JSON list of C-alpha atoms in Angstrom, two decimals:
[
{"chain": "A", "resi": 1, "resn": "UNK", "atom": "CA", "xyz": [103.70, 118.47, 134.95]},
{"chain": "A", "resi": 2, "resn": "UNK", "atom": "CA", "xyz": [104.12, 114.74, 135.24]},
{"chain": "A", "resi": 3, "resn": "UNK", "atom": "CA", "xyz": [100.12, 114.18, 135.06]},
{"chain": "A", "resi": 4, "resn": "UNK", "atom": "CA", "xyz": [100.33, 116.38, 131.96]},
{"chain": "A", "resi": 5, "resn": "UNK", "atom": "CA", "xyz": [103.13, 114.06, 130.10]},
{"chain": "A", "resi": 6, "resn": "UNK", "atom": "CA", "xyz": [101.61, 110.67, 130.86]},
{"chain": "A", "resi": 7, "resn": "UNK", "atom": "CA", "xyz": [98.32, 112.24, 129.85]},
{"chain": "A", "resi": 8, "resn": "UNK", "atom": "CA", "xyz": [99.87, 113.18, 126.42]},
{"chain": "A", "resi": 9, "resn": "UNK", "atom": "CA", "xyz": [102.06, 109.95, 126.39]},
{"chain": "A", "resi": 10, "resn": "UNK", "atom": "CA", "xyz": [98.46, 108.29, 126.64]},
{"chain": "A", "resi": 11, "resn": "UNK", "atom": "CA", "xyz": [96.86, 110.14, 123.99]},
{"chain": "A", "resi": 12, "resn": "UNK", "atom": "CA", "xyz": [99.45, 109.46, 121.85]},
{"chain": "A", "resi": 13, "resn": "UNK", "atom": "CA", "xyz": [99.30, 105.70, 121.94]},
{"chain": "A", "resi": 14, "resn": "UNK", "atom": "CA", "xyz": [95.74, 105.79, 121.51]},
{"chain": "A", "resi": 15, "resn": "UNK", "atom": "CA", "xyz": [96.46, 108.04, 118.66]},
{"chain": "A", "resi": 16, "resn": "UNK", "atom": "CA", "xyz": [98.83, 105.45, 117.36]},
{"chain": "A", "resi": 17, "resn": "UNK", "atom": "CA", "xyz": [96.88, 102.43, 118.11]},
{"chain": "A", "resi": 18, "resn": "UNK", "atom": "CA", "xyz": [94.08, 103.80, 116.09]},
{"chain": "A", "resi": 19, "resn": "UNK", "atom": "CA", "xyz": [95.89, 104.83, 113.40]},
{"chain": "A", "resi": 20, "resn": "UNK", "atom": "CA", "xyz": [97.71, 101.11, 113.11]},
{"chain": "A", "resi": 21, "resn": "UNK", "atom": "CA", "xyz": [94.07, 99.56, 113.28]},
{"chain": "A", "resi": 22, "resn": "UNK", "atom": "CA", "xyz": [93.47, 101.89, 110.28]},
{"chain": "A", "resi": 23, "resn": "UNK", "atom": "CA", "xyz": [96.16, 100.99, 108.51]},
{"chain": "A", "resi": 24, "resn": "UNK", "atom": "CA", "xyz": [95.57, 97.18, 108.95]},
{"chain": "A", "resi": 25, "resn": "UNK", "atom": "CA", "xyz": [92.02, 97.96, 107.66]},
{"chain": "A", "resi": 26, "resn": "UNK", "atom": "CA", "xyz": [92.89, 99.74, 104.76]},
{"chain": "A", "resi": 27, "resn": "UNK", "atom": "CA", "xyz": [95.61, 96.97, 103.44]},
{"chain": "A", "resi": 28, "resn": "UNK", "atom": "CA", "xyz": [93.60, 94.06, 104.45]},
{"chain": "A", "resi": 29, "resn": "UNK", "atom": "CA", "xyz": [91.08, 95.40, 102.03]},
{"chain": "A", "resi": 30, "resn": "UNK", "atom": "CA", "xyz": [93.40, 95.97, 99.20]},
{"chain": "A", "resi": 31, "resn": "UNK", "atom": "CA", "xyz": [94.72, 92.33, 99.91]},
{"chain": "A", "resi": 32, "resn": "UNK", "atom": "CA", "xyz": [91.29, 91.03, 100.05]},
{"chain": "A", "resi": 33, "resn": "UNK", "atom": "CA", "xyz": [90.19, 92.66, 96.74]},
{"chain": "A", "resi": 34, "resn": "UNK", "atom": "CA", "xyz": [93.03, 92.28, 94.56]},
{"chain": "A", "resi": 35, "resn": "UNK", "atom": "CA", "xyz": [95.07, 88.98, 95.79]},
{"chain": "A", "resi": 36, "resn": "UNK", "atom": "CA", "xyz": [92.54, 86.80, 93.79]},
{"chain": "A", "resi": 37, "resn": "UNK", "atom": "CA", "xyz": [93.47, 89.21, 90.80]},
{"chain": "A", "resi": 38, "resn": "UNK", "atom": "CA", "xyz": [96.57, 88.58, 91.18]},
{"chain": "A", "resi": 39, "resn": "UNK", "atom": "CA", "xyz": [96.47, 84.51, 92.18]},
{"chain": "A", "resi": 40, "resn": "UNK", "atom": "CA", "xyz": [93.96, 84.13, 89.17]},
{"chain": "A", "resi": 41, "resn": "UNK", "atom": "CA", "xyz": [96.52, 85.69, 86.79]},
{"chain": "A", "resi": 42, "resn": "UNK", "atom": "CA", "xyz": [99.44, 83.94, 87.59]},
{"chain": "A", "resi": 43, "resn": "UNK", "atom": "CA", "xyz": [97.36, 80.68, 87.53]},
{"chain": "A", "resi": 44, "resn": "UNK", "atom": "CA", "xyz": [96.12, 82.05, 84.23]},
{"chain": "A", "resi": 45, "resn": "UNK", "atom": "CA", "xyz": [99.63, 82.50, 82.92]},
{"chain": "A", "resi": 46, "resn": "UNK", "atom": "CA", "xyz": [100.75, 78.77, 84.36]},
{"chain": "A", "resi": 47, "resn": "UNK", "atom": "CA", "xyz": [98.17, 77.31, 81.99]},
{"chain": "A", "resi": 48, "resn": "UNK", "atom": "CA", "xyz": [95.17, 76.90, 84.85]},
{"chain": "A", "resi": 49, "resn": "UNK", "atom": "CA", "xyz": [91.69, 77.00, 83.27]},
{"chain": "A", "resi": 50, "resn": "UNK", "atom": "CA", "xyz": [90.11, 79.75, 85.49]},
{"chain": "A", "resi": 51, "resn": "UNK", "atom": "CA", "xyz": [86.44, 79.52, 85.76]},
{"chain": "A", "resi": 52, "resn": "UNK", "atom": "CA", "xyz": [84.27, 82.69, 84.15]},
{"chain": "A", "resi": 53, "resn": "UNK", "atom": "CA", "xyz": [82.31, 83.15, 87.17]},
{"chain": "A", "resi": 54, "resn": "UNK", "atom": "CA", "xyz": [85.51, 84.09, 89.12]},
{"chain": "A", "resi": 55, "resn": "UNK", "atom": "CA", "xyz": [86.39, 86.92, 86.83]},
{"chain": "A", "resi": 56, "resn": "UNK", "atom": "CA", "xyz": [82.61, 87.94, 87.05]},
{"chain": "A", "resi": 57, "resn": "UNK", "atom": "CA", "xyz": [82.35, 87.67, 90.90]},
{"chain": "A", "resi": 58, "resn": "UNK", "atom": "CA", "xyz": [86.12, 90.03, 90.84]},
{"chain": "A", "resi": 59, "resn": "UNK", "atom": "CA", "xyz": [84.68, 92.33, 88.75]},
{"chain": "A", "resi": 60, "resn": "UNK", "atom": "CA", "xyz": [81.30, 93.20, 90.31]},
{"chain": "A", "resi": 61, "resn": "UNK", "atom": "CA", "xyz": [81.75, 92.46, 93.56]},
{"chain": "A", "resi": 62, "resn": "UNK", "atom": "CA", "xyz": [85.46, 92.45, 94.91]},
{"chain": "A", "resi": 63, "resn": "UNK", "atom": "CA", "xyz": [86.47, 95.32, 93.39]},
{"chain": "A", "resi": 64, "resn": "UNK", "atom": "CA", "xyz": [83.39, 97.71, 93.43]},
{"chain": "A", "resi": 65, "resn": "UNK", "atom": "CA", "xyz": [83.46, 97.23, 96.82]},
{"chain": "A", "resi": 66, "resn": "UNK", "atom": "CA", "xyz": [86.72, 97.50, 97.23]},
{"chain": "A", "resi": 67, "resn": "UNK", "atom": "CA", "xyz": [85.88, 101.16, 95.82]},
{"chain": "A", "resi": 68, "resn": "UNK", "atom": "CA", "xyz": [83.22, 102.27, 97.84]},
{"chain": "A", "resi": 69, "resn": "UNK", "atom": "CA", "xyz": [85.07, 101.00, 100.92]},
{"chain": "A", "resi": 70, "resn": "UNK", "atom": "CA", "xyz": [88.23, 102.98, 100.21]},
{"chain": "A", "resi": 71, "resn": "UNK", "atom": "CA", "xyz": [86.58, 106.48, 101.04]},
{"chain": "A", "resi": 72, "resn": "UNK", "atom": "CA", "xyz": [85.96, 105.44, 104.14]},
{"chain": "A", "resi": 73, "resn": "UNK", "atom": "CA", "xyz": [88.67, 103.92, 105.13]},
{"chain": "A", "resi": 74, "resn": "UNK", "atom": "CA", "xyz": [91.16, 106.79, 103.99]},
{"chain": "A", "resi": 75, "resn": "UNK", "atom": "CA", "xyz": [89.04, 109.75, 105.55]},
{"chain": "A", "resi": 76, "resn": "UNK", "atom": "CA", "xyz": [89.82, 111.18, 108.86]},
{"chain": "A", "resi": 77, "resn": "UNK", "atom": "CA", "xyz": [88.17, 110.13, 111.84]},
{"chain": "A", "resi": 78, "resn": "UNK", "atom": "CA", "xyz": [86.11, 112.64, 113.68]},
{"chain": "A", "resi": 79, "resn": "UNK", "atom": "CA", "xyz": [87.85, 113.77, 116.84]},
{"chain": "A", "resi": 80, "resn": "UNK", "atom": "CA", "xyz": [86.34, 113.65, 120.40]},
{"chain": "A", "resi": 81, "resn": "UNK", "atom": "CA", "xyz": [85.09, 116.49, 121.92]},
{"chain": "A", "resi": 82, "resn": "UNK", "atom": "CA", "xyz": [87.47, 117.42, 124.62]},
{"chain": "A", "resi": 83, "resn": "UNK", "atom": "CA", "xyz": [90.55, 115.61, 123.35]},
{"chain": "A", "resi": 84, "resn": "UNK", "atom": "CA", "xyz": [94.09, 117.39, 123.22]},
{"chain": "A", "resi": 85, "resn": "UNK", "atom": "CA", "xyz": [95.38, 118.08, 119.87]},
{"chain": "A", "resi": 86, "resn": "UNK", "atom": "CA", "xyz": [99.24, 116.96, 120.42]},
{"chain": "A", "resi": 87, "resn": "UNK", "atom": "CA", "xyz": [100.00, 117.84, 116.29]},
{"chain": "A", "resi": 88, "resn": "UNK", "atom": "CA", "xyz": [101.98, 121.00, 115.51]},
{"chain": "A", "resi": 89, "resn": "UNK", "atom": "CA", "xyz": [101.05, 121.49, 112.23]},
{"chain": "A", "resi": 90, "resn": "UNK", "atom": "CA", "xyz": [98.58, 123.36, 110.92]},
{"chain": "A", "resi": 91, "resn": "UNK", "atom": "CA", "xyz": [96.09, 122.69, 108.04]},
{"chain": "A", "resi": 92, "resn": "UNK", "atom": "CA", "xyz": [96.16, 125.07, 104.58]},
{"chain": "A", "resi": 93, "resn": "UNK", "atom": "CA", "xyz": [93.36, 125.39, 102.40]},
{"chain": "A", "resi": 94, "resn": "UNK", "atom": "CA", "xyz": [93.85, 126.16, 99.34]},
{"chain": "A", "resi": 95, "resn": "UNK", "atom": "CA", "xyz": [91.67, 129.28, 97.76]},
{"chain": "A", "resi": 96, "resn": "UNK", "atom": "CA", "xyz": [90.48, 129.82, 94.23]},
{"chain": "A", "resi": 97, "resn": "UNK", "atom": "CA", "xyz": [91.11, 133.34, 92.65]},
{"chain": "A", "resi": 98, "resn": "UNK", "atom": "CA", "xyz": [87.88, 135.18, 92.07]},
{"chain": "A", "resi": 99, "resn": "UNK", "atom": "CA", "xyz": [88.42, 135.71, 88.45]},
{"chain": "A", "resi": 100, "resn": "UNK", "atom": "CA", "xyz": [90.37, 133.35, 85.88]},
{"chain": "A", "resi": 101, "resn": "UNK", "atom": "CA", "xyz": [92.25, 135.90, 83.52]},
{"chain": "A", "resi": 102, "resn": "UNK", "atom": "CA", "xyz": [93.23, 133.74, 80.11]},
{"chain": "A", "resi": 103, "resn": "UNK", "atom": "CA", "xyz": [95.99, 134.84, 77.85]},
{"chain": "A", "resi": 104, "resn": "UNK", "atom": "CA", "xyz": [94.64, 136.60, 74.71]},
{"chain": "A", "resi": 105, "resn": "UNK", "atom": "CA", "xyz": [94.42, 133.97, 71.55]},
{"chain": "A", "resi": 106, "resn": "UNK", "atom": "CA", "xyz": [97.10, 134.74, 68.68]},
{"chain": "A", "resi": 107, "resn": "UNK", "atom": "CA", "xyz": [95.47, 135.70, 65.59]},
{"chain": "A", "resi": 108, "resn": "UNK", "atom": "CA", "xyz": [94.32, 133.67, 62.70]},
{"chain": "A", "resi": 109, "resn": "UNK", "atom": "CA", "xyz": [95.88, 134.34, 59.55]},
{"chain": "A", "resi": 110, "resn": "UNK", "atom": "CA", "xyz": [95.18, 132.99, 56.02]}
]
């Protein structure tokens, strides 16, 4: 039984070590992407003269990739063949109805 524990203890800090790593890479791109928004505005605001080729290097650059990046970054990572599912819950899917039945429209009257 003890094996069995430290195994799961294990799997669990991996488990939280990845997910940490994750998290560091998902707000270290929002920081990276939006923080010279933000430092360029309040500049802006403070009377700076802010050069047009920053705005244009934000706007297709930083932030585009900032949006292609974020699908990756928030989807799950594939699991490992052969790894130990320690989670108790269990995933729902949600199902459509076969048939959409709308309301009847009122009449039109003149």
């Amino acid at each position: 039984k003890q094996w069995y524990q430290r195994r799961v203890r294990g799997m669990k800090a991996r488990e939280n070590r990845a997910l940490s790593r994750k998290v560091t890479l998902i707000v270290g791109s929002q920081l990276l992407a939006w923080v010279p928004v933000l430092v360029a505005t309040i500049l802006s605001l403070a009377g700076r003269e802010i050069a047009s080729g920053f705005y244009e290097v934000v706007a297709i650059v930083l932030i585009p990739a900032n949006a292609v990046l974020n699908p990756i970054f928030h989807s799950p990572s594939p699991r490992k063949r052969g790894s130990v599912s320690t989670s108790t819950t269990k995933s729902t899917a949600y199902t459509f109805p076969d048939t959409l039945e709308m309301p009847p429209l009122p009449a039109v009257t003149n």
